[in-house]
XYZ file of C-alpha atoms in Angstrom:
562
model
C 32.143 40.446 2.108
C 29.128 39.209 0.595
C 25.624 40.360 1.571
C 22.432 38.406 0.422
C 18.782 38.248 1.221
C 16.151 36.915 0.627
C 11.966 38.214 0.096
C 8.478 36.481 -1.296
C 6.887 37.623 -3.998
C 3.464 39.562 -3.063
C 2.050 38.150 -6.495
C 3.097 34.845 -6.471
C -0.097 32.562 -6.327
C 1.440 30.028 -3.850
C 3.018 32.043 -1.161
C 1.915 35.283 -1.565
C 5.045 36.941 -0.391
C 5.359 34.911 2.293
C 8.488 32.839 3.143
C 9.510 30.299 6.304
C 12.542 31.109 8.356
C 14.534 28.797 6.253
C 13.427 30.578 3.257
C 14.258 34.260 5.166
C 17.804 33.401 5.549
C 18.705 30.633 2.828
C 20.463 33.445 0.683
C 23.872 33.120 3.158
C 24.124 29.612 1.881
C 25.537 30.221 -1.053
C 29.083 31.771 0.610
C 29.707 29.095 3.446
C 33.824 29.318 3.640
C 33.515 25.457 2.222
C 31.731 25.744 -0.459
C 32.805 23.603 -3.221
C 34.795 25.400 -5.629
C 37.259 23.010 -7.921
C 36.696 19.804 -9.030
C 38.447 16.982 -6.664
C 39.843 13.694 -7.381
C 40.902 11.040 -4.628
C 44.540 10.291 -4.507
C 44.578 8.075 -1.353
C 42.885 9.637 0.960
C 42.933 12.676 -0.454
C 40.891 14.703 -2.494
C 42.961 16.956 -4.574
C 41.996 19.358 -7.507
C 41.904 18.722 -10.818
C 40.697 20.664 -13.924
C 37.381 20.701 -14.993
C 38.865 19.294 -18.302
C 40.306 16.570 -16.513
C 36.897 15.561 -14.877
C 34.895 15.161 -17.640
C 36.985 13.210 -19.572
C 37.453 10.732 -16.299
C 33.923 10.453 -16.389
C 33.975 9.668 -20.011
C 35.758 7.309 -20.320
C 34.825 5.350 -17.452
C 31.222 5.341 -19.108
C 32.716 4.481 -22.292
C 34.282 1.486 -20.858
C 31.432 0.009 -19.990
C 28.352 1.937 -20.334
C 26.151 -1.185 -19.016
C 27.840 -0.431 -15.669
C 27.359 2.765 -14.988
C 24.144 4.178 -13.311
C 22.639 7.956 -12.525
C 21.040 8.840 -9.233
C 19.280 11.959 -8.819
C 16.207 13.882 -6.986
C 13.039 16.225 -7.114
C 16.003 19.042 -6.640
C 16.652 18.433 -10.273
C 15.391 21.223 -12.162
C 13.625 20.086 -15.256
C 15.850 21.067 -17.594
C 18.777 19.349 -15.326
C 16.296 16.043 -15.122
C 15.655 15.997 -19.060
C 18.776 16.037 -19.743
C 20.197 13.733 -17.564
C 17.063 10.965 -18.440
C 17.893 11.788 -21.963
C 20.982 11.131 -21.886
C 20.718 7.566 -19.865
C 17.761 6.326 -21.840
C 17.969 8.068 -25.417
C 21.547 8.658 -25.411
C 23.399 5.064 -23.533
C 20.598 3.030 -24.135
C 19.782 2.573 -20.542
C 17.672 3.031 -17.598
C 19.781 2.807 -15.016
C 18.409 6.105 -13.693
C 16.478 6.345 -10.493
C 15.774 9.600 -7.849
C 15.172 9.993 -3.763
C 11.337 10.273 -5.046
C 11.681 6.245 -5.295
C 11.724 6.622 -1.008
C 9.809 9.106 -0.490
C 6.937 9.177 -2.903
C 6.423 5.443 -3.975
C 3.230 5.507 -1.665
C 1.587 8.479 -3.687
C 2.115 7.172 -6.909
C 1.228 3.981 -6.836
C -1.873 5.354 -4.850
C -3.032 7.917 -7.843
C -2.070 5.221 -10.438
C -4.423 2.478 -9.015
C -7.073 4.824 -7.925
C -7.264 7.267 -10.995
C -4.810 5.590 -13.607
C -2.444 8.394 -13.831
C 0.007 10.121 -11.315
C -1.687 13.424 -11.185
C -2.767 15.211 -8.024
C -6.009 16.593 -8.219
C -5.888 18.922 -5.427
C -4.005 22.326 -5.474
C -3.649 24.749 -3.128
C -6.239 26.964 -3.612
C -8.518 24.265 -2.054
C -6.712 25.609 1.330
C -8.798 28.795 1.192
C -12.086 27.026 0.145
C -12.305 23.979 2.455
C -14.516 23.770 5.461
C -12.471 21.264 7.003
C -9.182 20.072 6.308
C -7.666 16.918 8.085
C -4.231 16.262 8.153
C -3.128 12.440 8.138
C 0.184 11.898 9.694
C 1.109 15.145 8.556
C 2.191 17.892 10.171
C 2.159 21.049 7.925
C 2.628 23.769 10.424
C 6.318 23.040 10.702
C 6.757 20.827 7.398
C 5.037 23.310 4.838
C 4.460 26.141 7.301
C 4.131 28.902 4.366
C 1.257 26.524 2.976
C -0.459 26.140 6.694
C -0.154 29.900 7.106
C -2.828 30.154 4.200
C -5.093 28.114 6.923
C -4.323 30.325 10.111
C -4.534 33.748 8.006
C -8.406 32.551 7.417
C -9.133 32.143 11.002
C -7.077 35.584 11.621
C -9.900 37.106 9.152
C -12.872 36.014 11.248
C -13.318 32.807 8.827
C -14.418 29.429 10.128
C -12.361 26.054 9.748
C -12.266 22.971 11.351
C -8.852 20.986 11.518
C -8.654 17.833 12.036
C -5.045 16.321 12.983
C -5.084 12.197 12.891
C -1.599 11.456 13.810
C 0.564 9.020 15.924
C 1.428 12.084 18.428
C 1.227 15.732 19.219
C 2.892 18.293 16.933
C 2.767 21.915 16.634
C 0.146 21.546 14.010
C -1.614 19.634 16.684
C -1.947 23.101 18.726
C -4.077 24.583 15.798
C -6.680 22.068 15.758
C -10.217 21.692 17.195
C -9.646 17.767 16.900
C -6.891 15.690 17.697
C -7.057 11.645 17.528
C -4.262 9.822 18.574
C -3.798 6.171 16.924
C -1.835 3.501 16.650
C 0.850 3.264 14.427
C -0.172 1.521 11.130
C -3.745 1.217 12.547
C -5.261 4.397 10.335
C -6.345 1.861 7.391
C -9.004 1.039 10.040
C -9.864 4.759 10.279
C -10.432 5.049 6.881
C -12.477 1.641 6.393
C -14.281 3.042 9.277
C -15.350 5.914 7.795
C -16.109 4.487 4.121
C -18.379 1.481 6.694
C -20.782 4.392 8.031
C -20.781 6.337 4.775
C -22.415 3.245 3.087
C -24.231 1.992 6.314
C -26.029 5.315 6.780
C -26.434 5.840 3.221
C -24.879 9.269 3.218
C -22.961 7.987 0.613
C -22.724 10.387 -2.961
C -24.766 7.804 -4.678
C -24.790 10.026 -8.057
C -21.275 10.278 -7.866
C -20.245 6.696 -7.154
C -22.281 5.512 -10.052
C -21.263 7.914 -12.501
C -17.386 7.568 -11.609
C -16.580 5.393 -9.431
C -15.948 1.616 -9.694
C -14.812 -1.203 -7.080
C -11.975 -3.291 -7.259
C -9.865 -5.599 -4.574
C -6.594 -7.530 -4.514
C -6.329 -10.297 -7.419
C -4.855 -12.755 -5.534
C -3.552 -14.235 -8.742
C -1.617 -11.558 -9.458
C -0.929 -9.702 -6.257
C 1.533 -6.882 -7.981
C -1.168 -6.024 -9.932
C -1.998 -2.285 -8.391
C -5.471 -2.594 -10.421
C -6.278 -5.756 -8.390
C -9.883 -7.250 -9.965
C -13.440 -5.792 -10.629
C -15.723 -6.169 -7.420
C -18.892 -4.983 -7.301
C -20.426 -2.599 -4.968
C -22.408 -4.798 -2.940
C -19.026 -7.187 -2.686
C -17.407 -3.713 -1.221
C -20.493 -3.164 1.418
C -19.570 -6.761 2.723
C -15.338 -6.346 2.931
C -15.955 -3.355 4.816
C -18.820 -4.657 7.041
C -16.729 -5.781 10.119
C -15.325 -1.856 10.432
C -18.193 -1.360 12.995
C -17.200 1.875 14.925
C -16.091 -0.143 17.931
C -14.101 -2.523 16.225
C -11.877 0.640 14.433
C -11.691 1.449 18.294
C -10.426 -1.593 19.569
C -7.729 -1.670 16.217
C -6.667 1.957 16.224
C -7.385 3.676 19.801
C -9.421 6.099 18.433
C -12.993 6.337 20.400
C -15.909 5.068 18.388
C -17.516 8.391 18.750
C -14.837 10.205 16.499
C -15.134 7.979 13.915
C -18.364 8.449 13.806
C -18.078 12.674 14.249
C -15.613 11.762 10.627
C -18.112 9.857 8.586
C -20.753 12.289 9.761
C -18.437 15.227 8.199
C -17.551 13.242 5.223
C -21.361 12.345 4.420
C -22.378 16.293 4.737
C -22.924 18.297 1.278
C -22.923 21.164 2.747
C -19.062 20.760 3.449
C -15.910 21.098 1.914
C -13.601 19.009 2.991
C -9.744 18.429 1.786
C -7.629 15.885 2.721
C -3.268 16.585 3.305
C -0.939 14.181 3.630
C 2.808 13.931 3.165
C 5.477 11.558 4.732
C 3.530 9.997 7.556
C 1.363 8.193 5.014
C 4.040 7.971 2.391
C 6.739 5.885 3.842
C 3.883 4.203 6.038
C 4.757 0.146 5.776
C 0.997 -0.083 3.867
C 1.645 3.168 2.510
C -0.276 2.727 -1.383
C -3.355 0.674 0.789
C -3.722 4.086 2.733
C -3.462 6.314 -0.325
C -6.070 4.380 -2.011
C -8.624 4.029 1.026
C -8.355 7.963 1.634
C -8.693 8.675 -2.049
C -11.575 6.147 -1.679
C -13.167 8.049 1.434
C -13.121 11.111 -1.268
C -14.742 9.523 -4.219
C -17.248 7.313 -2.124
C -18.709 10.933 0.092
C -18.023 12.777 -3.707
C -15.813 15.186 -2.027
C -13.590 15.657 -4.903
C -13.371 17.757 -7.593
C -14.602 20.791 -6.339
C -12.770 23.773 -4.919
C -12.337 22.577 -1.174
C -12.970 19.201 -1.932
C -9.536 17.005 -2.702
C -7.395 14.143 -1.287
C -3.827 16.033 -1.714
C -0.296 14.500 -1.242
C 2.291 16.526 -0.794
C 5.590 16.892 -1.840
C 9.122 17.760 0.505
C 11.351 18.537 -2.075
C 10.686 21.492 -5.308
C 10.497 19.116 -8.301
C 9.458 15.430 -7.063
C 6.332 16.057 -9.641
C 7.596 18.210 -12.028
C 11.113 16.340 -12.746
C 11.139 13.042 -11.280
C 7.190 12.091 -11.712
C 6.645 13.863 -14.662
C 9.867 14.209 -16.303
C 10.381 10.506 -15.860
C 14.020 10.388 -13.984
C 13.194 6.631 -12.827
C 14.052 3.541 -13.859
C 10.424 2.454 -15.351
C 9.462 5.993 -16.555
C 9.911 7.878 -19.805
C 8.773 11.432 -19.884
C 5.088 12.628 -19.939
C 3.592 9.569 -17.725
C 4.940 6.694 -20.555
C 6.525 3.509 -19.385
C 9.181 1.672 -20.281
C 8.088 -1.499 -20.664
C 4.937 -0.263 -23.030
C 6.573 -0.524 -26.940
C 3.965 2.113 -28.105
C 5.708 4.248 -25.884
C 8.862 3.820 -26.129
C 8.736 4.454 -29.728
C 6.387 7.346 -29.280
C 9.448 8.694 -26.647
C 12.058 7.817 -29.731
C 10.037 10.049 -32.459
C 10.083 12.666 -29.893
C 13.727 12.249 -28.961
C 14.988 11.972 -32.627
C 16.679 8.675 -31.664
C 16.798 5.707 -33.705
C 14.450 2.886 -33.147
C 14.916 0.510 -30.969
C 17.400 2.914 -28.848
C 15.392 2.680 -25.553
C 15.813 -0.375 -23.720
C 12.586 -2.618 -22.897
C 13.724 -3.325 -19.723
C 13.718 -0.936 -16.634
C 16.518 -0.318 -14.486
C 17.332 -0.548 -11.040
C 15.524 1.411 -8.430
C 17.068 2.955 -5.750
C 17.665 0.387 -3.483
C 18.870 -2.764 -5.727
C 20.747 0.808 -7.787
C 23.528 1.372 -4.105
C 22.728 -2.904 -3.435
C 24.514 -3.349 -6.630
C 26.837 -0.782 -6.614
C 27.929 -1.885 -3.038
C 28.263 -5.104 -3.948
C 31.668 -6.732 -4.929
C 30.823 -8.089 -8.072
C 31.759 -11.901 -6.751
C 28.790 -11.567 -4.165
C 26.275 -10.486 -6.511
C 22.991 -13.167 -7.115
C 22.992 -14.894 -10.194
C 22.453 -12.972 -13.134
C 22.936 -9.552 -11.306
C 23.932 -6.808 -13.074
C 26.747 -4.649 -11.642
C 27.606 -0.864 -11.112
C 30.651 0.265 -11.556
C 30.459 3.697 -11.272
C 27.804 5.684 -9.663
C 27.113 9.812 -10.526
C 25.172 11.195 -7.571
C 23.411 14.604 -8.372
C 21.320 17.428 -6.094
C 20.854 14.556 -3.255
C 23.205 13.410 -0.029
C 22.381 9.185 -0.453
C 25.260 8.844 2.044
C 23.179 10.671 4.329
C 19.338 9.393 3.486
C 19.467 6.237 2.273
C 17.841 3.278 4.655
C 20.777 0.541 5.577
C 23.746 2.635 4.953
C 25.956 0.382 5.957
C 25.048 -2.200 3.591
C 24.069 0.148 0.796
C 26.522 3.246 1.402
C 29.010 2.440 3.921
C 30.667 -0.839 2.363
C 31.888 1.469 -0.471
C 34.160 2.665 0.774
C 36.355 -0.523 0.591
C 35.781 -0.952 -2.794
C 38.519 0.208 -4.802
C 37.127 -0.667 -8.113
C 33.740 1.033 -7.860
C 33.849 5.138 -8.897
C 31.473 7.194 -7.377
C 31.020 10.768 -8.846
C 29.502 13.216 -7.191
C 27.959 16.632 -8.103
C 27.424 18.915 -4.855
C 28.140 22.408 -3.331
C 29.239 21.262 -0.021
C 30.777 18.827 1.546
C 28.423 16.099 2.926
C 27.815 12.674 4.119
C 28.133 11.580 0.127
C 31.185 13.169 -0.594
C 33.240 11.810 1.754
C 33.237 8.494 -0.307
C 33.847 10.417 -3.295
C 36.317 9.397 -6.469
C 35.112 12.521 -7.928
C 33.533 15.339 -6.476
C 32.338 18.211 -8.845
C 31.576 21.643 -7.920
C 28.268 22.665 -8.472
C 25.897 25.863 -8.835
C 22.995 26.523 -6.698
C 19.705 27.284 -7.618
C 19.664 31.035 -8.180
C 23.460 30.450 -9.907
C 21.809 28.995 -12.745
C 18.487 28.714 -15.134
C 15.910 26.676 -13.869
C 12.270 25.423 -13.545
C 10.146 23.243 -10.935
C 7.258 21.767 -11.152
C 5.659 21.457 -7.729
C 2.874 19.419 -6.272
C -0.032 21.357 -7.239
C 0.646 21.046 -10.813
C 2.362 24.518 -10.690
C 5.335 24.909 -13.162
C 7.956 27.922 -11.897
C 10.399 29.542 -14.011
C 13.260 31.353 -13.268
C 16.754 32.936 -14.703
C 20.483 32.661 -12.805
C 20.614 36.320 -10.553
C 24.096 35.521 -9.257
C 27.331 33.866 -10.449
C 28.746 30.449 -8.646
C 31.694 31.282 -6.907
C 34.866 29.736 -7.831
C 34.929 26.559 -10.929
C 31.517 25.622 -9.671
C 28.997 24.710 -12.504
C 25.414 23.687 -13.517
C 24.667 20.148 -13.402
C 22.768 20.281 -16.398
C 25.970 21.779 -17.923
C 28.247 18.934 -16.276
C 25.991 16.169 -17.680
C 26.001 17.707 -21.378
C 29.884 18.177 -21.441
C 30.247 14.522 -20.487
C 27.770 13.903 -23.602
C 29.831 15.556 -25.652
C 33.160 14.155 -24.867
C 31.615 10.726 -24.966
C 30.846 11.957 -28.860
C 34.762 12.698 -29.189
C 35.317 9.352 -28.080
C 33.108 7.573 -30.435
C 29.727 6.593 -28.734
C 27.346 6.828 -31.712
C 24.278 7.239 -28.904
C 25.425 10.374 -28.285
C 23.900 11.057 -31.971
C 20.113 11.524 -33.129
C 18.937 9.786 -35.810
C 20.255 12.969 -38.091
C 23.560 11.957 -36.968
C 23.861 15.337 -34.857
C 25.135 15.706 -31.199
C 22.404 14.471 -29.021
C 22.055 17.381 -27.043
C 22.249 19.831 -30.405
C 21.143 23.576 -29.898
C 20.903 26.087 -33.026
C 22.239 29.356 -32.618
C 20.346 32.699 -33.701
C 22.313 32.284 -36.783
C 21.609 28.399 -37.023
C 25.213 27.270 -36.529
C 25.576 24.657 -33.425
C 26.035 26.341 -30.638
C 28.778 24.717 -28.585
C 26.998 24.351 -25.237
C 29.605 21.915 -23.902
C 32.141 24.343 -23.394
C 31.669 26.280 -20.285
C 32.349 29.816 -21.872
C 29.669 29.191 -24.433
C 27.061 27.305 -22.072
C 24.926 30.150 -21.651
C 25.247 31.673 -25.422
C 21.563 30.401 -25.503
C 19.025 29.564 -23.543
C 19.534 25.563 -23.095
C 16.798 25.657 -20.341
C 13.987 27.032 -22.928
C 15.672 24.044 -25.311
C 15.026 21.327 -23.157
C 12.148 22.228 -21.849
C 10.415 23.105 -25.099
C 11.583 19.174 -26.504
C 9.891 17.628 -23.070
C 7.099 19.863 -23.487
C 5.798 17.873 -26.316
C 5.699 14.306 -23.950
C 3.201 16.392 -22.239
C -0.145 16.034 -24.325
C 0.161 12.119 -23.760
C -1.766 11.968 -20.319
C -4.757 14.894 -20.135
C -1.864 17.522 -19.498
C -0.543 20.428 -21.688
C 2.140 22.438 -20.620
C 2.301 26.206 -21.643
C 5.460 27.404 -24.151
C 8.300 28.107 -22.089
C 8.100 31.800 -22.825
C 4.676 31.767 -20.721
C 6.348 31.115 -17.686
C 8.729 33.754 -18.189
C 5.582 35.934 -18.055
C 3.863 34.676 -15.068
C 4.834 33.562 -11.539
C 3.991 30.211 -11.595
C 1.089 28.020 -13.801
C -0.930 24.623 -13.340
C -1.292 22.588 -16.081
């Protein structure tokens, strides 16, 4: 019999010892009577065991084969050190970027939106702005049961006597509805007229922050020459005052449903000083159909009233799964990303990412990958039926995320696999699921407290932890998995698998400064390959106004923003 539980930490900064009901009870996950155990191969329709010997080398050499065919799909459940070494290996190691994560559906909205708005994917908001706000407005979000430990920070202020106004604009009632002085109901895909509403009577009644706009702020609209440009063209301010001018109260009304008087009761909040006012948002403006236009016009709202910058005062996405930032964003687990905010298709920094990655010159590709969607369109795909000069996948390693589950279109980009006999999909899990079940390979994996790890959440916050409990059975850490495959690759003769010193890619010095042979199971955890990879990422980090403490400082603490 096992017996497990689970309780917060009364110093930890975010939750302060506070957990959700998931979070109460998540501990009795681990021993579910199907957890994963052994690695499994299909034989028919089958799925028999195999040794962990065995699997690796399958994986191997269907790489080596054809290591142009071959693609790695992840998600924000990727610790860092898992999601450094997996991009490393793709982009430093094969020479490719056929790397993407679940961030790609989730969180394309918020990126795009801090890119074009502030040039860099950084939220400037944290949590702390929770406690300090006078009014907080949730946009199509509903963080009483989607980040209930976070909303809990809200209601304990009222429970103390505190004043805050909440402010739900949403598409219908939820329970975070219930806590709310305000609710306004609007159409869906209508809240773009909100916000232009609100920026129109900011400017009309000149409660504008006119020292703020003019010391940071400039104007800019869609270049219709080059309409993927997120930058768009310079406008100037007067140019703004007129695009905006038809987003009379009444008009927003008529678009959106939401009376003319609350849109004015908004601007009139937004153009007080006195206030301060944050901003949340997750998945309702995120995978909205215009989702980077209503990033950008509510970071706009922010910038143009100056609420921003100051404790209570941010525009703050945020994130559903532990890492989307601190792996997938910031690590750079996507196609177009190397780590520390560089792209691929910038030659300064792909040589910058080389120096840093002891790689030879010229290792990383120029090109980016596929993202999620074209990654399963080409993967389910018989090669035959593929547009001209399409590039196919052959074989597919799925880590930390169920695509067979969440992807959009699973028929055409899921389903048709499994009539595909030539196309090998690994993946890395600790129960069955939806993914799984269209399996070649299925490897056994650890769980979060089997194994060293670190997040990076969506306050900037980087967590650290160490294993507390042992995986049952053959299961084993994907950041483990993804190294032995590195290695055996080596054996076979794939010179990326070697830096530019001619050493094993993923090389790790012993106290004694011998090799240590990480790719062997028994030896994986001779040293500490977390504080390794995190350490060698750690040094992308100065590139974009961040700097990430030494890894032995988040031993120390509970949690730090960069």
């Amino acid at each position: 019999m096992y017996l497990s539980g689970s309780a917060g930490d009364l110093k930890a900064e975010v939750n302060k010892g506070l957990l959700c009901v998931k979070g109460y009870h998540v501990g009795k996950v681990l021993y579910g009577a199907d957890r994963l155990t052994r690695p499994l191969l299909r034989k028919g329709d089958r799925h028999e065991p195999i040794s962990w010997d065995e699997a690796i080398d399958l994986i191997a050499k269907k790489i080596h084969a054809a290591p142009d065919r071959f693609a790695f799909y992840g998600s924000g459940q990727w610790t860092i050190g898992e999601g450094a070494a997996a991009n490393k290996f793709m982009k430093a190691g094969l020479g490719s970027n056929q790397i993407d994560g679940n961030p790609r559906l989730c969180m394309s909205s918020a990126v795009t939106g801090f890119l074009s708005c502030y040039g860099v994917d950084e939220p400037a908001g944290c949590y702390d702005d929770l406690d300090a706000c006078n009014v907080l407005i949730m946009w199509g979000n509903n963080p009483a049961e989607m980040h209930p430990v976070l909303f809990s920070r809200v209601v304990d202020r009222r429970s103390k006597g505190e004043e805050i106004t909440l402010i739900d604009i949403g598409t219908r009632r939820t329970r975070t509805t219930e806590q709310c002085q305000h609710y306004f109901e609007f159409r869906p895909n209508s809240d773009l007229a909100i916000a232009n509403g609100i920026a129109h009577l900011l400017i009309k009644n000149g409660t504008y922050d006119k020292k703020f706009v003019e010391a940071h702020c400039n104007f800019r609209q869609l270049d219709p020459a080059q309409p993927a440009n997120m930058l768009g063209k310079p406008m100037t301010f007067e140019e703004y005052r007129a695009a905006i001018a038809e987003y009379t109260p009444e008009h927003v009304e008529k678009l959106s449903g939401v009376p003319a008087e609350s849109i004015r009761m908004l601007a009139d909040l937004f153009g007080r000083r006195d206030l301060r006012i944050t901003s949340l948002w997750c998945m309702g403006m995120n995978q909205h159909t215009r989702g980077t236009a209503i990033n950008c016009l509510v970071h706009g709202i922010h910038l143009l009233s100056g609420h921003f910058g100051r404790p209570g005062d941010a525009p703050t996405s945020l994130t559903g799964q532990p890492s989307a930032c601190g792996t997938v964003r910031e690590a750079g687990t996507l196609c177009h990303l190397l780590p520390g905010g560089r792209s691929i298709v910038n030659e300064k920094d792909r040589h910058s990412s080389e120096e840093l990655w002891n790689v030879p010159a010229g290792r990383i590709a120029p090109t980016p990958g596929y993202h999620t969607i074209a990654m399963f369109d080409a993967f389910c795909t018989p090669d035959n039926e593929l547009p001209e000069g399409g590039k196919p996948i052959d074989a597919l390693w799925v880590q930390v995320t169920n695509p067979g589950q969440t992807l959009p279109n699973l028929h055409k980009l899921f389903n048709r696999k499994e009539k595909l006999t030539d196309k090998f999909l690994i993946v890395s899990d600790v129960y069955p699921t939806a993914t799984t079940r269209l399996a070649d390979l299925i490897l056994p994996s650890a769980m979060w407290v089997e194994k060293n790890g670190m997040y990076g959440n969506s306050e900037r916050r980087t967590h650290q932890w160490f294993k507390m409990v042992d995986p049952p059975g053959e299961a084993r850490d994907d950041c483990w998995q993804t190294i032995a495959v590195a290695h055996r690759l080596l054996e076979l003769g794939h010179e990326g698998m070697k830096d530019r010193d001619g050493k094993f890619l993923f090389h790790i010095a012993d106290k004694e400064g011998k090799e240590a042979p990480i790719w062997k199971w028994e030896n994986y955890y001779d040293v500490n390959v977390d504080k390794h990879l995190f350490e060698e990422y750690r040094k992308f980090t100065t590139y974009k106004h961040k700097d990430l403490a030494p890894y032995d400082e988040y031993v120390r603490a509970r949690g730090l923003r960069w």
